[in-house]
mmCIF file of C-alpha atoms in Angstrom:
data_model
loop_
_atom_site.group_PDB
_atom_site.id
_atom_site.type_symbol
_atom_site.label_atom_id
_atom_site.label_comp_id
_atom_site.label_asym_id
_atom_site.label_seq_id
_atom_site.Cartn_x
_atom_site.Cartn_y
_atom_site.Cartn_z
ATOM 1 C CA ASP A 15 -75.552 -46.236 -2.627
ATOM 2 C CA PHE A 16 -75.435 -46.265 1.196
ATOM 3 C CA TYR A 17 -72.130 -44.333 1.205
ATOM 4 C CA ASP A 18 -73.112 -42.113 4.125
ATOM 5 C CA GLU A 19 -74.519 -45.025 6.136
ATOM 6 C CA ILE A 20 -71.373 -47.131 5.628
ATOM 7 C CA PHE A 21 -69.133 -44.185 6.529
ATOM 8 C CA SER A 22 -71.107 -43.540 9.742
ATOM 9 C CA ILE A 23 -71.070 -47.195 10.829
ATOM 10 C CA CYS A 24 -67.306 -47.376 10.329
ATOM 11 C CA LYS A 25 -66.741 -44.221 12.363
ATOM 12 C CA GLU A 26 -69.043 -45.388 15.171
ATOM 13 C CA ASN A 27 -67.118 -48.659 15.428
ATOM 14 C CA ARG A 28 -63.691 -47.028 15.133
ATOM 15 C CA LEU A 29 -62.933 -48.649 11.803
ATOM 16 C CA ILE A 30 -60.599 -46.918 9.382
ATOM 17 C CA VAL A 31 -62.500 -45.644 6.354
ATOM 18 C CA TYR A 32 -61.234 -43.866 3.238
ATOM 19 C CA ASP A 33 -62.923 -42.129 0.371
ATOM 20 C CA ARG A 34 -61.770 -43.501 -2.980
ATOM 21 C CA ASN A 35 -60.049 -40.155 -3.671
ATOM 22 C CA ASP A 36 -58.039 -40.368 -0.440
ATOM 23 C CA GLY A 37 -54.514 -41.681 -0.504
ATOM 24 C CA TYR A 38 -54.458 -45.208 0.900
ATOM 25 C CA THR A 39 -52.429 -48.411 0.737
ATOM 26 C CA ILE A 40 -53.892 -51.901 1.032
ATOM 27 C CA GLU A 41 -51.691 -54.021 3.289
ATOM 28 C CA SER A 42 -54.002 -56.874 4.275
ATOM 29 C CA ALA A 43 -53.708 -60.338 2.744
ATOM 30 C CA TYR A 44 -57.246 -60.141 1.432
ATOM 31 C CA CYS A 45 -59.318 -57.356 -0.089
ATOM 32 C CA ILE A 46 -63.091 -57.576 -0.639
ATOM 33 C CA ALA A 47 -64.672 -55.306 -3.266
ATOM 34 C CA ILE A 48 -68.410 -54.610 -3.188
ATOM 35 C CA SER A 49 -70.150 -52.265 -5.660
ATOM 36 C CA TRP A 50 -66.718 -50.990 -6.732
ATOM 37 C CA ARG A 51 -66.278 -49.359 -10.141
ATOM 38 C CA TRP A 52 -62.618 -48.397 -10.171
ATOM 39 C CA LEU A 53 -59.229 -50.095 -10.385
ATOM 40 C CA ILE A 54 -57.827 -51.194 -7.029
ATOM 41 C CA PRO A 55 -54.046 -50.751 -6.651
ATOM 42 C CA ILE A 56 -52.810 -54.015 -5.120
ATOM 43 C CA ASP A 57 -49.693 -56.145 -5.502
ATOM 44 C CA GLU A 58 -49.562 -59.804 -6.438
ATOM 45 C CA ASN A 59 -49.455 -60.944 -2.794
ATOM 46 C CA ILE A 60 -52.926 -59.568 -2.051
ATOM 47 C CA LYS A 61 -55.954 -61.676 -2.952
ATOM 48 C CA LEU A 62 -58.827 -59.558 -4.245
ATOM 49 C CA ILE A 63 -62.318 -61.023 -3.804
ATOM 50 C CA VAL A 64 -65.098 -59.325 -5.759
ATOM 51 C CA LEU A 65 -68.803 -59.595 -4.925
ATOM 52 C CA HIS A 66 -71.065 -59.409 -7.959
ATOM 53 C CA ASP A 67 -74.867 -59.335 -7.877
ATOM 54 C CA SER A 68 -75.597 -62.213 -10.226
ATOM 55 C CA ILE A 69 -75.311 -65.981 -10.231
ATOM 56 C CA LEU A 70 -72.085 -66.248 -12.211
ATOM 57 C CA PRO A 71 -71.218 -67.153 -14.880
ATOM 58 C CA LYS A 72 -74.630 -65.686 -15.845
ATOM 59 C CA TYR A 73 -74.980 -61.903 -16.214
ATOM 60 C CA ARG A 74 -71.336 -60.881 -16.171
ATOM 61 C CA GLY A 75 -70.873 -57.145 -16.590
ATOM 62 C CA TYR A 76 -73.113 -54.176 -15.915
ATOM 63 C CA SER A 77 -76.518 -53.724 -14.240
ATOM 64 C CA PRO A 78 -76.997 -57.460 -13.648
ATOM 65 C CA LEU A 79 -79.726 -57.060 -11.035
ATOM 66 C CA VAL A 80 -81.886 -54.792 -13.202
ATOM 67 C CA ASN A 81 -81.455 -57.030 -16.232
ATOM 68 C CA MET A 82 -82.250 -60.176 -14.249
ATOM 69 C CA LEU A 83 -85.459 -58.573 -13.025
ATOM 70 C CA LEU A 84 -86.397 -57.388 -16.511
ATOM 71 C CA ASN A 85 -85.954 -60.972 -17.739
ATOM 72 C CA ARG A 86 -88.101 -62.203 -14.845
ATOM 73 C CA GLU A 87 -85.445 -64.565 -13.559
ATOM 74 C CA ARG A 88 -86.803 -66.850 -10.861
ATOM 75 C CA TYR A 89 -83.661 -66.580 -8.742
ATOM 76 C CA LEU A 90 -81.438 -63.629 -7.877
ATOM 77 C CA GLY A 91 -78.037 -64.045 -6.348
ATOM 78 C CA VAL A 92 -74.611 -62.805 -5.334
ATOM 79 C CA THR A 93 -71.288 -64.398 -6.254
ATOM 80 C CA ALA A 94 -67.892 -63.982 -4.594
ATOM 81 C CA PHE A 95 -64.926 -64.672 -6.878
ATOM 82 C CA PHE A 96 -61.212 -64.003 -7.171
ATOM 83 C CA ALA A 97 -60.586 -61.051 -9.472
ATOM 84 C CA LYS A 98 -58.822 -61.506 -12.796
ATOM 85 C CA ASP A 99 -57.792 -59.126 -15.563
ATOM 86 C CA HIS A 100 -61.045 -59.718 -17.487
ATOM 87 C CA TYR A 101 -64.210 -58.680 -15.674
ATOM 88 C CA ASP A 102 -66.285 -61.168 -13.698
ATOM 89 C CA ASN A 103 -64.583 -64.325 -14.972
ATOM 90 C CA GLY A 104 -62.500 -65.260 -11.930
ATOM 91 C CA ASP A 105 -62.738 -68.502 -9.966
ATOM 92 C CA ILE A 106 -65.870 -68.673 -7.799
ATOM 93 C CA VAL A 107 -65.424 -68.734 -4.023
ATOM 94 C CA THR A 108 -69.073 -68.970 -2.982
ATOM 95 C CA GLN A 109 -72.594 -68.022 -4.083
ATOM 96 C CA ARG A 110 -75.902 -67.249 -2.414
ATOM 97 C CA THR A 111 -79.276 -67.257 -4.169
ATOM 98 C CA ILE A 112 -82.817 -66.269 -3.313
ATOM 99 C CA GLU A 113 -86.113 -67.001 -5.062
ATOM 100 C CA VAL A 114 -88.259 -63.984 -5.978
ATOM 101 C CA HIS A 115 -91.870 -63.569 -6.981
ATOM 102 C CA TYR A 116 -93.206 -60.982 -9.402
ATOM 103 C CA PRO A 117 -94.245 -58.200 -9.371
ATOM 104 C CA ILE A 118 -91.300 -56.890 -7.364
ATOM 105 C CA LYS A 119 -89.755 -53.428 -7.251
ATOM 106 C CA ILE A 120 -86.020 -52.879 -7.659
ATOM 107 C CA LEU A 121 -85.630 -51.416 -4.150
ATOM 108 C CA GLU A 122 -87.143 -54.555 -2.632
ATOM 109 C CA ALA A 123 -84.787 -56.699 -4.711
ATOM 110 C CA ILE A 124 -81.794 -54.639 -3.542
ATOM 111 C CA ASN A 125 -82.809 -55.169 0.085
ATOM 112 C CA LEU A 126 -83.130 -58.915 -0.516
ATOM 113 C CA ILE A 127 -79.699 -59.364 -2.069
ATOM 114 C CA SER A 128 -78.102 -57.042 0.509
ATOM 115 C CA ARG A 129 -78.716 -59.843 3.002
ATOM 116 C CA LEU A 130 -76.875 -62.225 0.686
ATOM 117 C CA TYR A 131 -73.930 -59.815 0.585
ATOM 118 C CA SER A 132 -73.834 -59.830 4.388
ATOM 119 C CA GLU A 133 -73.960 -63.626 4.542
ATOM 120 C CA ILE A 134 -71.074 -63.951 2.096
ATOM 121 C CA VAL A 135 -68.875 -61.374 3.841
ATOM 122 C CA LEU A 136 -69.406 -63.047 7.228
ATOM 123 C CA TYR A 137 -68.547 -66.403 5.642
ATOM 124 C CA LEU A 138 -65.345 -65.031 4.121
ATOM 125 C CA LEU A 139 -64.293 -63.338 7.352
ATOM 126 C CA SER A 140 -64.846 -66.535 9.323
ATOM 127 C CA ILE A 141 -62.459 -68.411 7.027
ATOM 128 C CA ILE A 142 -59.874 -65.623 7.068
ATOM 129 C CA ARG A 143 -60.059 -65.365 10.864
ATOM 130 C CA SER A 144 -59.507 -69.106 11.268
ATOM 131 C CA GLN A 145 -56.602 -68.833 8.801
ATOM 132 C CA GLY A 146 -58.241 -71.428 6.629
ATOM 133 C CA GLN A 147 -57.760 -71.720 2.886
ATOM 134 C CA ILE A 148 -60.364 -70.014 0.740
ATOM 135 C CA LYS A 149 -61.190 -72.576 -1.918
ATOM 136 C CA SER A 150 -62.533 -71.718 -5.354
ATOM 137 C CA ILE A 151 -63.677 -73.369 -8.570
ATOM 138 C CA PRO A 152 -63.316 -72.148 -12.189
ATOM 139 C CA GLN A 153 -66.348 -70.745 -13.982
ATOM 140 C CA ASN A 154 -67.895 -72.704 -16.826
ATOM 141 C CA GLU A 155 -67.206 -70.498 -19.840
ATOM 142 C CA GLU A 156 -69.795 -72.338 -21.929
ATOM 143 C CA GLU A 157 -72.530 -71.093 -19.567
ATOM 144 C CA ALA A 158 -71.325 -67.479 -19.465
ATOM 145 C CA THR A 159 -73.698 -64.674 -20.421
ATOM 146 C CA TYR A 160 -73.138 -60.909 -20.376
ATOM 147 C CA SER A 161 -75.172 -57.953 -19.159
ATOM 148 C CA LEU A 162 -74.841 -54.625 -20.979
ATOM 149 C CA TRP A 163 -74.591 -51.191 -19.381
ATOM 150 C CA ARG A 164 -77.722 -49.064 -19.497
ATOM 151 C CA ASP A 165 -78.039 -45.454 -20.661
ATOM 152 C CA SER A 166 -80.837 -42.877 -20.732
ATOM 153 C CA ASP A 167 -82.475 -44.448 -23.790
ATOM 154 C CA ASP A 168 -82.884 -47.719 -21.906
ATOM 155 C CA TYR A 169 -85.261 -46.028 -19.463
ATOM 156 C CA ARG A 170 -87.790 -45.032 -22.117
ATOM 157 C CA VAL A 171 -91.227 -46.684 -21.897
ATOM 158 C CA ASP A 172 -92.449 -48.468 -25.013
ATOM 159 C CA TRP A 173 -96.168 -47.748 -24.893
ATOM 160 C CA ASN A 174 -96.792 -50.359 -27.581
ATOM 161 C CA SER A 175 -96.006 -53.020 -24.991
ATOM 162 C CA SER A 176 -98.666 -54.579 -22.790
ATOM 163 C CA SER A 177 -99.709 -52.920 -19.542
ATOM 164 C CA HIS A 178 -98.212 -55.891 -17.646
ATOM 165 C CA ASP A 179 -94.827 -55.442 -19.348
ATOM 166 C CA ILE A 180 -94.848 -51.668 -18.856
ATOM 167 C CA SER A 181 -95.661 -51.854 -15.142
ATOM 168 C CA HIS A 182 -92.967 -54.529 -14.759
ATOM 169 C CA PHE A 183 -90.488 -52.227 -16.517
ATOM 170 C CA VAL A 184 -91.404 -49.290 -14.256
ATOM 171 C CA TYR A 185 -90.810 -51.463 -11.184
ATOM 172 C CA CYS A 186 -87.436 -52.739 -12.457
ATOM 173 C CA VAL A 187 -85.875 -49.322 -13.182
ATOM 174 C CA GLY A 188 -87.447 -47.366 -10.325
ATOM 175 C CA TYR A 189 -85.831 -45.763 -7.283
ATOM 176 C CA PRO A 190 -82.915 -45.743 -6.505
ATOM 177 C CA PHE A 191 -82.344 -45.792 -10.289
ATOM 178 C CA HIS A 192 -83.445 -43.003 -12.631
ATOM 179 C CA CYS A 193 -86.998 -44.360 -13.095
ATOM 180 C CA ALA A 194 -88.799 -45.050 -16.371
ATOM 181 C CA SER A 195 -89.080 -42.104 -18.733
ATOM 182 C CA SER A 196 -91.478 -40.803 -21.339
ATOM 183 C CA LEU A 197 -92.263 -37.546 -23.113
ATOM 184 C CA LEU A 198 -95.026 -35.203 -21.993
ATOM 185 C CA ASN A 199 -95.559 -32.103 -24.111
ATOM 186 C CA LYS A 200 -92.097 -32.764 -25.577
ATOM 187 C CA GLU A 201 -90.483 -32.699 -22.113
ATOM 188 C CA LEU A 202 -88.855 -35.729 -20.500
ATOM 189 C CA VAL A 203 -90.737 -36.975 -17.436
ATOM 190 C CA ARG A 204 -90.153 -39.828 -14.999
ATOM 191 C CA ILE A 205 -92.685 -42.479 -14.042
ATOM 192 C CA ALA A 206 -91.748 -43.594 -10.540
ATOM 193 C CA ASP A 207 -94.807 -45.728 -9.782
ATOM 194 C CA CYS A 208 -97.850 -47.150 -11.520
ATOM 195 C CA GLU A 209 -100.398 -49.942 -11.275
ATOM 196 C CA LEU A 210 -102.467 -52.023 -13.636
ATOM 197 C CA TYR A 211 -105.907 -50.662 -14.478
ATOM 198 C CA LYS A 212 -108.874 -52.688 -15.658
ATOM 199 C CA ASP A 213 -108.930 -52.816 -19.440
ATOM 200 C CA LEU A 214 -111.671 -51.155 -21.450
ATOM 201 C CA LYS A 215 -112.746 -51.517 -25.056
ATOM 202 C CA ILE A 216 -111.069 -48.759 -27.070
ATOM 203 C CA GLU A 217 -112.118 -48.506 -30.702
ATOM 204 C CA ASN A 218 -109.033 -46.606 -31.888
ATOM 205 C CA ARG A 219 -106.291 -47.751 -29.529
ATOM 206 C CA CYS A 220 -103.366 -45.285 -29.564
ATOM 207 C CA PRO A 221 -100.676 -46.396 -27.113
ATOM 208 C CA GLY A 222 -99.280 -43.583 -24.967
ATOM 209 C CA LYS A 223 -102.395 -41.404 -24.939
ATOM 210 C CA VAL A 224 -104.212 -40.525 -21.730
ATOM 211 C CA LEU A 225 -107.715 -42.009 -21.744
ATOM 212 C CA PHE A 226 -109.022 -40.121 -18.734
ATOM 213 C CA ILE A 227 -107.992 -38.858 -15.293
ATOM 214 C CA GLU A 228 -109.089 -40.569 -12.114
ATOM 215 C CA ASP A 229 -108.512 -38.793 -8.770
ATOM 216 C CA GLY A 230 -105.681 -36.829 -10.370
ATOM 217 C CA TYR A 231 -103.962 -39.933 -11.785
ATOM 218 C CA PRO A 232 -103.727 -40.326 -15.575
ATOM 219 C CA ILE A 233 -104.980 -43.594 -17.064
ATOM 220 C CA VAL A 234 -102.759 -44.347 -20.044
ATOM 221 C CA VAL A 235 -103.467 -46.571 -23.052
ATOM 222 C CA CYS A 236 -100.918 -49.343 -23.671
ATOM 223 C CA GLY A 237 -100.469 -51.719 -26.596
ATOM 224 C CA SER A 238 -102.813 -53.932 -24.658
ATOM 225 C CA GLY A 239 -104.386 -52.980 -21.356
ATOM 226 C CA LEU A 240 -104.237 -49.754 -19.334
ATOM 227 C CA ILE A 241 -102.088 -48.462 -16.502
ATOM 228 C CA LYS A 242 -102.643 -45.826 -13.839
ATOM 229 C CA ILE A 243 -99.609 -43.599 -13.270
ATOM 230 C CA LYS A 244 -99.374 -43.001 -9.523
ATOM 231 C CA GLU A 245 -96.112 -41.052 -9.343
ATOM 232 C CA LEU A 246 -94.973 -38.720 -12.133
ATOM 233 C CA LYS A 247 -92.096 -36.236 -11.881
ATOM 234 C CA ASP A 248 -90.152 -33.834 -14.051
ATOM 235 C CA GLU A 249 -86.376 -34.075 -14.399
ATOM 236 C CA LYS A 250 -85.900 -31.866 -11.340
ATOM 237 C CA GLY A 251 -87.951 -34.229 -9.181
ATOM 238 C CA HIS A 252 -91.049 -32.048 -8.952
ATOM 239 C CA SER A 253 -94.343 -33.924 -8.915
ATOM 240 C CA LEU A 254 -96.595 -33.490 -11.953
ATOM 241 C CA LEU A 255 -99.632 -34.821 -10.143
ATOM 242 C CA PRO A 256 -102.516 -34.264 -9.855
ATOM 243 C CA PHE A 257 -102.775 -34.537 -13.634
ATOM 244 C CA LYS A 258 -105.084 -31.913 -15.106
ATOM 245 C CA LYS A 259 -105.002 -32.176 -18.869
ATOM 246 C CA ILE A 260 -105.952 -35.205 -20.947
ATOM 247 C CA ARG A 261 -104.623 -33.878 -24.256
ATOM 248 C CA SER A 262 -100.831 -33.858 -24.420
ATOM 249 C CA GLU A 263 -98.058 -34.446 -26.915
ATOM 250 C CA GLU A 264 -95.129 -36.833 -26.842
#
């Protein structure tokens, strides 16, 4: 989450920085919240601007970036808006968008929208510095959609899906998230990377079974197509490659 990097940059530039558990009081006229998950104690004279990684009013709520990628949205974006009591429904200050092309991994997407965050913050600071008025427009409630929070079950691979959909899923929930999961000999494992493998004719297709091992990488049968698992770890982060045994249980 870049906590250590942000802390170091602030210290190097003699900027005051607090941990969320430290005692602090916000006294500035404006407050900008980025990747913040807790209530911010402010009075009515302080204007709180929240940055959210979706193109509001679409994908209000949790894990918007992951869910946008899973839905293969053509554009990703970041929205700055004035906070209200209900989440992500405040008046929009500004937005930035970027077109993406698939396949794309979640880390690459994070790096892309991080630039949008920087652009928006610099824009806001330029207005505040010039003492100009930060204008905003209401969101269109008829266009609002919501993005649900994700739990451990949402990381599980559905081997009945196509190889294209499974590899896309692995890319969307990879590092720095928990990575896609599956069962191997009744133990939970994490698939951190994979690639499509040329399909072969399988007479009794059983999704989730290992067809064979190539250079230590298991080739796994999908609902349609095959994938090569290139990075496989246990829950402690230990690599399970090279793969040595074709027969295994879910």
